[in-house]
PDB file of C-alpha atoms and ligand atoms in Angstrom:
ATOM      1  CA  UNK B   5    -139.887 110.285 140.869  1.00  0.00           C
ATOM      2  CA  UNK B   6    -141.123 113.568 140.438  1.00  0.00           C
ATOM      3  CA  UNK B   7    -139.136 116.480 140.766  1.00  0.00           C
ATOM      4  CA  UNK B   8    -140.083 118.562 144.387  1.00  0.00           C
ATOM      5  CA  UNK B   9    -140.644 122.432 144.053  1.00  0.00           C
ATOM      6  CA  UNK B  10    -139.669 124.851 146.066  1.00  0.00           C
ATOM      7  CA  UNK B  11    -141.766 128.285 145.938  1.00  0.00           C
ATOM      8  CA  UNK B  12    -140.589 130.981 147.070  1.00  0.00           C
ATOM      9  CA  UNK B  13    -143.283 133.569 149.206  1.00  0.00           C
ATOM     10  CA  UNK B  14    -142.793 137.073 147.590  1.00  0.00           C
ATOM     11  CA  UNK B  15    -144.513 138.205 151.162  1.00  0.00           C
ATOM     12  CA  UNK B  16    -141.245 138.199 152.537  1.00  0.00           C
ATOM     13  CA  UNK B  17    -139.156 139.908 149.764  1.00  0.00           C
ATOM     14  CA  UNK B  18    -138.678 144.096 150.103  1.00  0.00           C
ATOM     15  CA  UNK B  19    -141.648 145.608 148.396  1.00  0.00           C
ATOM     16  CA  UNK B  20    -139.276 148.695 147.962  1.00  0.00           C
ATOM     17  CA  UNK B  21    -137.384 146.061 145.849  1.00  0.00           C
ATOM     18  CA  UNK B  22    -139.724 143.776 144.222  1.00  0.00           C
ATOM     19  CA  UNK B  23    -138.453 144.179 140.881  1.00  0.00           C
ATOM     20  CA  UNK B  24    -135.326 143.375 142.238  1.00  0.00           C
ATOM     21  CA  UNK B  25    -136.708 140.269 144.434  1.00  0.00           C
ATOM     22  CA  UNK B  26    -138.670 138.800 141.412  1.00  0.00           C
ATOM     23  CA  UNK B  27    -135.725 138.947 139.335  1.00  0.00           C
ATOM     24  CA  UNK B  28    -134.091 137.114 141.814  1.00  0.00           C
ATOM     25  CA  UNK B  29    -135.939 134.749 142.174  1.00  0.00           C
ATOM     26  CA  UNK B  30    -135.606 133.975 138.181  1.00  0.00           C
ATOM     27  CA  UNK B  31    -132.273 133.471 138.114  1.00  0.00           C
ATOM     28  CA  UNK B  32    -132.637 130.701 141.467  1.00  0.00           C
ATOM     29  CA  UNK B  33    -133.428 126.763 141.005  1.00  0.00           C
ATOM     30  CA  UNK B  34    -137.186 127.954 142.261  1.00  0.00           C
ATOM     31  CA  UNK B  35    -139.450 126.255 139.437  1.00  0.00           C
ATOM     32  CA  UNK B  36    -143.019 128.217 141.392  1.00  0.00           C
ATOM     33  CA  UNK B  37    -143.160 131.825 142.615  1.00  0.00           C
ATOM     34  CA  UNK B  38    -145.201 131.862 145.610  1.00  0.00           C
ATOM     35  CA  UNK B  39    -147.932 134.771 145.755  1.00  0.00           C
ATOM     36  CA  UNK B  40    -150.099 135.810 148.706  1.00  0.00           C
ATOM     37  CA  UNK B  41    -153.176 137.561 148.430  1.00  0.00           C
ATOM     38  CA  UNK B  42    -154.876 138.238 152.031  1.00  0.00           C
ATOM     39  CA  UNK B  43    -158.420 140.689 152.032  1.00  0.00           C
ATOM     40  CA  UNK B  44    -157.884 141.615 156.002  1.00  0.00           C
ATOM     41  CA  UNK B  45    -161.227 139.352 156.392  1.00  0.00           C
ATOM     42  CA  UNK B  46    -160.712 136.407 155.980  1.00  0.00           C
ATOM     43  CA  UNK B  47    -157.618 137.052 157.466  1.00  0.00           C
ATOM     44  CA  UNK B  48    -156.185 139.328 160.184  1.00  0.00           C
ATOM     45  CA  UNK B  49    -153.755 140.826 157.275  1.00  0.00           C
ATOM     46  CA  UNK B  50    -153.846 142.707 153.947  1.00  0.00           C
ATOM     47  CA  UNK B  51    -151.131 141.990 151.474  1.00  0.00           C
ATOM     48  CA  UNK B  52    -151.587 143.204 147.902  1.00  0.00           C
ATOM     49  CA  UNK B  53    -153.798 143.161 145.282  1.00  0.00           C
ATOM     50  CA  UNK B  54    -153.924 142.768 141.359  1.00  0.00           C
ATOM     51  CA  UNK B  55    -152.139 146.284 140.613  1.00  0.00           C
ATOM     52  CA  UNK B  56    -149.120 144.221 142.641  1.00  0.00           C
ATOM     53  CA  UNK B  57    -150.117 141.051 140.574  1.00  0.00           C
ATOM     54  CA  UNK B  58    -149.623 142.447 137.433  1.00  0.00           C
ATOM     55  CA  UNK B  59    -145.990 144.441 138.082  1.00  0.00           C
ATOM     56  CA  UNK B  60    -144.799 141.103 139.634  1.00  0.00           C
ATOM     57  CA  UNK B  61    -146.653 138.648 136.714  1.00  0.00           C
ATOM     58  CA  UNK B  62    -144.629 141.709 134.231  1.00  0.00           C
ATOM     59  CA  UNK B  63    -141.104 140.490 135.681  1.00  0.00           C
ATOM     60  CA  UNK B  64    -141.077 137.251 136.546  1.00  0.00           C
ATOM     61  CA  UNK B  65    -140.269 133.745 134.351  1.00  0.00           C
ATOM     62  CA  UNK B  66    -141.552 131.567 136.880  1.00  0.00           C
ATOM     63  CA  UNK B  67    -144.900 129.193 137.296  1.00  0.00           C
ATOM     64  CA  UNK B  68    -147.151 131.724 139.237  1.00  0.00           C
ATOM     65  CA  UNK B  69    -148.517 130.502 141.833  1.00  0.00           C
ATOM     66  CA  UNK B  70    -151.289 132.650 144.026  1.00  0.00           C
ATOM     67  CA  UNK B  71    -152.965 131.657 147.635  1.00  0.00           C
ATOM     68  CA  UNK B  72    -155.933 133.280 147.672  1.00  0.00           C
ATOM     69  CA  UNK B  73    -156.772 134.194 151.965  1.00  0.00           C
ATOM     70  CA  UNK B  74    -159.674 135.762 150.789  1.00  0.00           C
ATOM     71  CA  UNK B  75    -163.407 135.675 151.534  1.00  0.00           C
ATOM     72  CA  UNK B  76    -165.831 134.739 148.352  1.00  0.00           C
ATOM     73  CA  UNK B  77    -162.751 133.668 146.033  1.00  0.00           C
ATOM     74  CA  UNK B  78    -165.464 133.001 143.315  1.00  0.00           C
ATOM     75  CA  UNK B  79    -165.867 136.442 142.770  1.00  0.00           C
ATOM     76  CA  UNK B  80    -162.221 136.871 141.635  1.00  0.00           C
ATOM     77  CA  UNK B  81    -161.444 133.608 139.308  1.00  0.00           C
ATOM     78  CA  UNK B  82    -161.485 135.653 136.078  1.00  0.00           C
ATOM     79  CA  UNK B  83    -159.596 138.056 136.937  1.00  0.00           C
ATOM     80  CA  UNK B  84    -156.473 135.918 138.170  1.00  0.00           C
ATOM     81  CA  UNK B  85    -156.760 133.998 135.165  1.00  0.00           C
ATOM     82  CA  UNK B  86    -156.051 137.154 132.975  1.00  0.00           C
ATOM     83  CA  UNK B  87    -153.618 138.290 135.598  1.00  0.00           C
ATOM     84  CA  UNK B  88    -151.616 135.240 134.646  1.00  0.00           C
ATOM     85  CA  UNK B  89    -152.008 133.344 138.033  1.00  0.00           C
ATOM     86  CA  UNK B  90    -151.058 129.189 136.596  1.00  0.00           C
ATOM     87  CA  UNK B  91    -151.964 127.835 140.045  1.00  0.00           C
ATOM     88  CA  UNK B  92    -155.418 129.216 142.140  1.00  0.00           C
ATOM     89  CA  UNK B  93    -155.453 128.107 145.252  1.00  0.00           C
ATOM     90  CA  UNK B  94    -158.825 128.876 147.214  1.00  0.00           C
ATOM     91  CA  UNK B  95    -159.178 128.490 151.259  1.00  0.00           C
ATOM     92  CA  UNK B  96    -161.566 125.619 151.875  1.00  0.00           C
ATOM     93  CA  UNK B  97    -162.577 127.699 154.869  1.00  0.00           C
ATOM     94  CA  UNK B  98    -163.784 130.123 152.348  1.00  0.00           C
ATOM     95  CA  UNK B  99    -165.834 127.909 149.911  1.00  0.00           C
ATOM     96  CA  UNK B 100    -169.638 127.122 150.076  1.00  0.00           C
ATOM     97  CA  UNK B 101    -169.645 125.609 147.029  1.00  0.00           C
ATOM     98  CA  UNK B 102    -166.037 124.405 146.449  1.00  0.00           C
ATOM     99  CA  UNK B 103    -166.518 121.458 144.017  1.00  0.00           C
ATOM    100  CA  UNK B 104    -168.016 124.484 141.706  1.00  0.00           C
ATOM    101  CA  UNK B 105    -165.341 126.605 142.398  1.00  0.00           C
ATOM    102  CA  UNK B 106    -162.779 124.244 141.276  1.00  0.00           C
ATOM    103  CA  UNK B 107    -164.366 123.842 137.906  1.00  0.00           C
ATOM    104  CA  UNK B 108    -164.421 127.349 137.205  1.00  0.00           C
ATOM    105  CA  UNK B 109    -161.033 127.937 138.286  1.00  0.00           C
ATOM    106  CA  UNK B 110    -160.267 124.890 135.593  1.00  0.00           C
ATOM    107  CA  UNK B 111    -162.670 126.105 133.207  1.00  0.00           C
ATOM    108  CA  UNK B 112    -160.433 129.697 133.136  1.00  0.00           C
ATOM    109  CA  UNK B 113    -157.095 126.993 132.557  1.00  0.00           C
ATOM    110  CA  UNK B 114    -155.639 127.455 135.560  1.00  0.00           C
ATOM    111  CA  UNK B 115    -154.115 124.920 137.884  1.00  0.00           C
ATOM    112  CA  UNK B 116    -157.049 124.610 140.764  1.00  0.00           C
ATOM    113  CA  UNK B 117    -155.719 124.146 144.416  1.00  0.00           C
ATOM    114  CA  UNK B 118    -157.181 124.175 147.942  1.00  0.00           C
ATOM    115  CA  UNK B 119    -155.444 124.738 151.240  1.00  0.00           C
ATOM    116  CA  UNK B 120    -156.735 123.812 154.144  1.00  0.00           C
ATOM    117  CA  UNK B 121    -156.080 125.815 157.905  1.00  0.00           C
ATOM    118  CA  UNK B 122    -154.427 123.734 160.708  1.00  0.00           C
ATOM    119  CA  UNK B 123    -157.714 122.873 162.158  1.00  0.00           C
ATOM    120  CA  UNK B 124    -159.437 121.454 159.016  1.00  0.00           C
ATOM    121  CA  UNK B 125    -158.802 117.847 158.485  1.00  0.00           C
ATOM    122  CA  UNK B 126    -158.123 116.631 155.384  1.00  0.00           C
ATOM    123  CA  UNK B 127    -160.802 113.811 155.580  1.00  0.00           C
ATOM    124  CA  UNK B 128    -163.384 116.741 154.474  1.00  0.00           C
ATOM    125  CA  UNK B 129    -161.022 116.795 151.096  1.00  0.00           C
ATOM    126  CA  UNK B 130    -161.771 113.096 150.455  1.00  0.00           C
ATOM    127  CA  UNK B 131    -165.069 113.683 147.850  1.00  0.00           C
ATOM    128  CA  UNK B 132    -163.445 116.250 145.871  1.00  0.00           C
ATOM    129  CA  UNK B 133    -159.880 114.990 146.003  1.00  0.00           C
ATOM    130  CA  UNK B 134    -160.308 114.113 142.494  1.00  0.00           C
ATOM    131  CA  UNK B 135    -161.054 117.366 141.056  1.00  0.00           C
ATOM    132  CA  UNK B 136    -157.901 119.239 142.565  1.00  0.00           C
ATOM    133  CA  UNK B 137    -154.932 119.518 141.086  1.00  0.00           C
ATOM    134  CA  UNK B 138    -152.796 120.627 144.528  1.00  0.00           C
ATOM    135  CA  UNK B 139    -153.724 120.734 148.128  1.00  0.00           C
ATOM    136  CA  UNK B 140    -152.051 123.371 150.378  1.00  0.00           C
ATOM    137  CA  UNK B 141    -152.063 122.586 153.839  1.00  0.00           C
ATOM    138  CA  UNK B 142    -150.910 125.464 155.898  1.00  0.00           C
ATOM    139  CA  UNK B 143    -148.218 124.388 158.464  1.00  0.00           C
ATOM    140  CA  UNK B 144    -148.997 128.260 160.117  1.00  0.00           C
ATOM    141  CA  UNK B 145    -152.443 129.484 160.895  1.00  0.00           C
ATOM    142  CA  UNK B 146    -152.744 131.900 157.643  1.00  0.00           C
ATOM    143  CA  UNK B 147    -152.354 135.552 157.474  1.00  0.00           C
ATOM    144  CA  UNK B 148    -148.375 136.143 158.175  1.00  0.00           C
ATOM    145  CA  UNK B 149    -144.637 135.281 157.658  1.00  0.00           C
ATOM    146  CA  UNK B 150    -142.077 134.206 159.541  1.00  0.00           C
ATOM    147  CA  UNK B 151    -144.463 132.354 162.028  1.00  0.00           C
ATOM    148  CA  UNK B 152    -143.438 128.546 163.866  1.00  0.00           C
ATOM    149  CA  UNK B 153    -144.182 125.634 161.647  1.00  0.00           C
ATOM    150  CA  UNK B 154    -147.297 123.595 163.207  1.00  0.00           C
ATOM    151  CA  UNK B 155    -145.580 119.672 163.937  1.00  0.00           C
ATOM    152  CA  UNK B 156    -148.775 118.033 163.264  1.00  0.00           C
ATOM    153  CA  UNK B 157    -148.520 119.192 159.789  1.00  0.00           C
ATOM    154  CA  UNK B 158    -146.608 115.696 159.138  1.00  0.00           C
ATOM    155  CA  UNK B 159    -149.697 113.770 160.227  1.00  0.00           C
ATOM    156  CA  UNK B 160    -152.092 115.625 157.667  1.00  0.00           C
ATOM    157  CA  UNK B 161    -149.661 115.120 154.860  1.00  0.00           C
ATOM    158  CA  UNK B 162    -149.401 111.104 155.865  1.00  0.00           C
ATOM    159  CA  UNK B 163    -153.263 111.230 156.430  1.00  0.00           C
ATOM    160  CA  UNK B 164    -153.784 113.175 152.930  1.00  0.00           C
ATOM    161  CA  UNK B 165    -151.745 110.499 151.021  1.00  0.00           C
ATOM    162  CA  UNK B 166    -153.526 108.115 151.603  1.00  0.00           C
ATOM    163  CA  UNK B 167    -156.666 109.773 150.468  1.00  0.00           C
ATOM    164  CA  UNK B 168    -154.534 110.673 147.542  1.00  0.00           C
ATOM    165  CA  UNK B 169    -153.700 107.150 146.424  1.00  0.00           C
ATOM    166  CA  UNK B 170    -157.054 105.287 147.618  1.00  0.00           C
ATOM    167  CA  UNK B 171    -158.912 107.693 145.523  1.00  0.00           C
ATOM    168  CA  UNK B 172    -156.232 106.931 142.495  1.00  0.00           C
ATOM    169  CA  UNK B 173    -156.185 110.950 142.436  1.00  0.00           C
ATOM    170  CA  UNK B 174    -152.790 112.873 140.878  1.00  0.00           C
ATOM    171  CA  UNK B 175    -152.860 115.629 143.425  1.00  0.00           C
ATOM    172  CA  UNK B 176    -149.673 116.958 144.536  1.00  0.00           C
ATOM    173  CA  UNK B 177    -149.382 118.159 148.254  1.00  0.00           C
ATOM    174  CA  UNK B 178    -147.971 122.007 148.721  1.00  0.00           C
ATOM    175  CA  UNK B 179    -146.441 122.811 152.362  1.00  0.00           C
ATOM    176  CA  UNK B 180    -146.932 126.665 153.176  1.00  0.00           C
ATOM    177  CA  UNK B 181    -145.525 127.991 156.383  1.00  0.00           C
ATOM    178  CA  UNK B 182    -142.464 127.845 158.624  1.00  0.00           C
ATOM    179  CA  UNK B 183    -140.552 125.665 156.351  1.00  0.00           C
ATOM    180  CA  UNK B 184    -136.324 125.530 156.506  1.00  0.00           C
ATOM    181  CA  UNK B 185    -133.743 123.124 156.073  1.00  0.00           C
ATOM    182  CA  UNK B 186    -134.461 121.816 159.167  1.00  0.00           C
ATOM    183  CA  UNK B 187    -137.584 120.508 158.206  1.00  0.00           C
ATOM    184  CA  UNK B 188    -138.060 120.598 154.305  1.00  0.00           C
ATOM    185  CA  UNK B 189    -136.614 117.066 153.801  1.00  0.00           C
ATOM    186  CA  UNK B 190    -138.773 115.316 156.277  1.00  0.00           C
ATOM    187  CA  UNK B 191    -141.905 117.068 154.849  1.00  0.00           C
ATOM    188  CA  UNK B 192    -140.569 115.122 151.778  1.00  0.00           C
ATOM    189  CA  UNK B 193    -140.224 111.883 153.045  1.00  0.00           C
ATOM    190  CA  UNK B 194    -143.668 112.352 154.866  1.00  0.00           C
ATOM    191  CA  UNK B 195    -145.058 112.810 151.245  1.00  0.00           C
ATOM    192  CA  UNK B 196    -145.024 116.639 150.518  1.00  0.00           C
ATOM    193  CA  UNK B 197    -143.971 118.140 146.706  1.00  0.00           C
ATOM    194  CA  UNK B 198    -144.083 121.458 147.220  1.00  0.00           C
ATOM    195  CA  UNK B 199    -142.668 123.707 149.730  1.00  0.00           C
ATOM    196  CA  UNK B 200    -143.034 127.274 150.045  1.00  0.00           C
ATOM    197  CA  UNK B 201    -140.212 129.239 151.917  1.00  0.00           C
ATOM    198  CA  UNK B 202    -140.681 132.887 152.466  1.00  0.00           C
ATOM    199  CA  UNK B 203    -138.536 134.386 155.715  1.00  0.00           C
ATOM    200  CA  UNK B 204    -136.266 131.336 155.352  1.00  0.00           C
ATOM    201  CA  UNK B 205    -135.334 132.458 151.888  1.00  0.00           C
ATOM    202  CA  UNK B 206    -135.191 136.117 151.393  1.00  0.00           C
ATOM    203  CA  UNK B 207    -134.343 137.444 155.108  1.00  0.00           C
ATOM    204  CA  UNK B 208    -131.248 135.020 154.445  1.00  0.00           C
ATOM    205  CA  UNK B 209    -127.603 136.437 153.129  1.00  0.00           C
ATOM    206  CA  UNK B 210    -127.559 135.082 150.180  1.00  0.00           C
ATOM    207  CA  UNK B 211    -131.486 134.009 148.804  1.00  0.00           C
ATOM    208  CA  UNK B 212    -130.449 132.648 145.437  1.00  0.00           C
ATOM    209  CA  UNK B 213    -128.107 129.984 147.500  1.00  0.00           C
ATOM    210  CA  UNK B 214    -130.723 129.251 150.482  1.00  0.00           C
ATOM    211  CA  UNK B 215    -133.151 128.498 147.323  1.00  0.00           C
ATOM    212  CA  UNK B 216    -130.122 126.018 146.075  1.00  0.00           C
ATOM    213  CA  UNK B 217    -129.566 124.668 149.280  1.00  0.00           C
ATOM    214  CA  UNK B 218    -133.031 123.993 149.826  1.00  0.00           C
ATOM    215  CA  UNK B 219    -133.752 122.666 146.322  1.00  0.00           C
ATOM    216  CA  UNK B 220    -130.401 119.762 147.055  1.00  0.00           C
ATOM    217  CA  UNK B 221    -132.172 118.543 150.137  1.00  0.00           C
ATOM    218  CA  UNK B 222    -135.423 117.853 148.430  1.00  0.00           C
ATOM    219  CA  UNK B 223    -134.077 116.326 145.156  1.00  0.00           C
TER     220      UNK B 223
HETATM  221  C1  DX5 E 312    -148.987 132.731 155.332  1.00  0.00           C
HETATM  222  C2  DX5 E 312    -148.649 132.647 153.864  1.00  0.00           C
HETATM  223  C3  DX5 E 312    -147.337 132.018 153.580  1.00  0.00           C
HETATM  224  C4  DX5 E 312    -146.155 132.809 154.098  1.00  0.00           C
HETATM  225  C5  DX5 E 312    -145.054 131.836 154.428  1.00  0.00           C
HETATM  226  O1  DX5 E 312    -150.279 133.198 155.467  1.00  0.00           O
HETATM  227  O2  DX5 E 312    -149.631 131.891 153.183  1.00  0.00           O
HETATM  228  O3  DX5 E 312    -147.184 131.774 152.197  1.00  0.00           O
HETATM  229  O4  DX5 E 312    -145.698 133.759 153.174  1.00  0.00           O
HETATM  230  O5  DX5 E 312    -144.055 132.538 155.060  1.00  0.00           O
HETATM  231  P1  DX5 E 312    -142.933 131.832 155.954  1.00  0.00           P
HETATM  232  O6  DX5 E 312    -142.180 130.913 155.066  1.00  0.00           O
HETATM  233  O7  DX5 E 312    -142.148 133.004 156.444  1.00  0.00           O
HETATM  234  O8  DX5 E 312    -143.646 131.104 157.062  1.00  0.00           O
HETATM  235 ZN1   ZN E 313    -149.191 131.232 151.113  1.00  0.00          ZN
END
């Protein structure tokens, strides 16, 4: 079986600190660094943009790994390729013309996912399931940390599978939002590989052992 990922959000580490966060986050069992990118439209948030990119792509060892909550991601896929980003993950919400999106995100050598909002059902992924390489599907409605994890999320990943394996696709299925140890080994067993943890991890004690922790309950 394939080794599950945990991915820590860098939205929730100290931005007075991120040096310091990113570094911790190398030395932890975390195999993806978790990156956030929200434009305040397509979203009700701003985050960061590439200047932050670049001083956290400068410190860290990790697989990068950027969620793009942005409006027109197209516009952008060159320049997170050259800011390092391994994984580009685009909103489907966001896409006109996502099958073409995808290929130029692959075209550029990076990883190409798509996440999906907790109203869009994964049945709209099913012609393009092929072509992407990881589906997000947001457990929160996008745009902040530290919200409640969405329940029905465990349907979608079920529902997604099966997509996934009638379609003989290798797509591997990312859960971002409200994920702890309370739920991160049933969103396992429901068919989940990646999990991104932001509050849960660094507004703990000790984030290098909640990443541990985390990382024995899904392997
Ligand atoms: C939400 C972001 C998430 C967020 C997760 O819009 O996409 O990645 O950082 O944070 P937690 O784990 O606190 O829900
Ligand atoms: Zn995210």
């Amino acid at each position: 079986m394939d080794t599950k990922i945990i991915a820590p959000s860098i939205l929730a580490a100290d931005f007075a600190n991120l040096q310091r966060d990113v570094e911790l986050v190398n030395r932890s069992q975390a195999e993806w660094l978790h990156i956030d990118i929200m434009d305040g439209v397509f979203v009700p948030n701003i985050s960061f943009g590439m200047p932050v990119l670049k001083a956290i792509q400068k410190h860290t060892s990790k697989f990068l790994d950027v969620h793009l909550m942005i409006v027109e991601p197209e516009r952008y896929i060159d320049e997170f390729a050259k800011l390092g980003a391994n994984m580009l993950t685009i909103h489907y919400e966001a896409c006109t013309h996502l099958h073409r999106n995808l290929q130029a995100i692959k075209f550029k050598d990076m990883k190409a996912g798509v996440a999906i909002n907790p109203h869009t059902n994964v049945e709209l992924l099913r012609d393009t399931i092929t072509e992407i390489d990881m589906v997000c599907i947001m457990s929160v409605n996008p745009g902040f940390g530290g919200q409640h994890f969405i329940e029905n999320t465990y349907d979608k990943i079920r529902d997604l599978k099966k997509i996934i394996e009638e379609k003989g696709a290798s797509t591997r299925i990312q859960i971002d939002g409200g994920v702890t140890d309370k739920n991160a080994k049933d969103l396992i067993t429901a068919g989940a590989d990646i999990l991104v943890a932001g509050s849960f991890v660094f507004k703990s004690e000790n984030p290098t052992q909640t990443i541990a922790n985390l990382n024995s309950l899904i392997n």
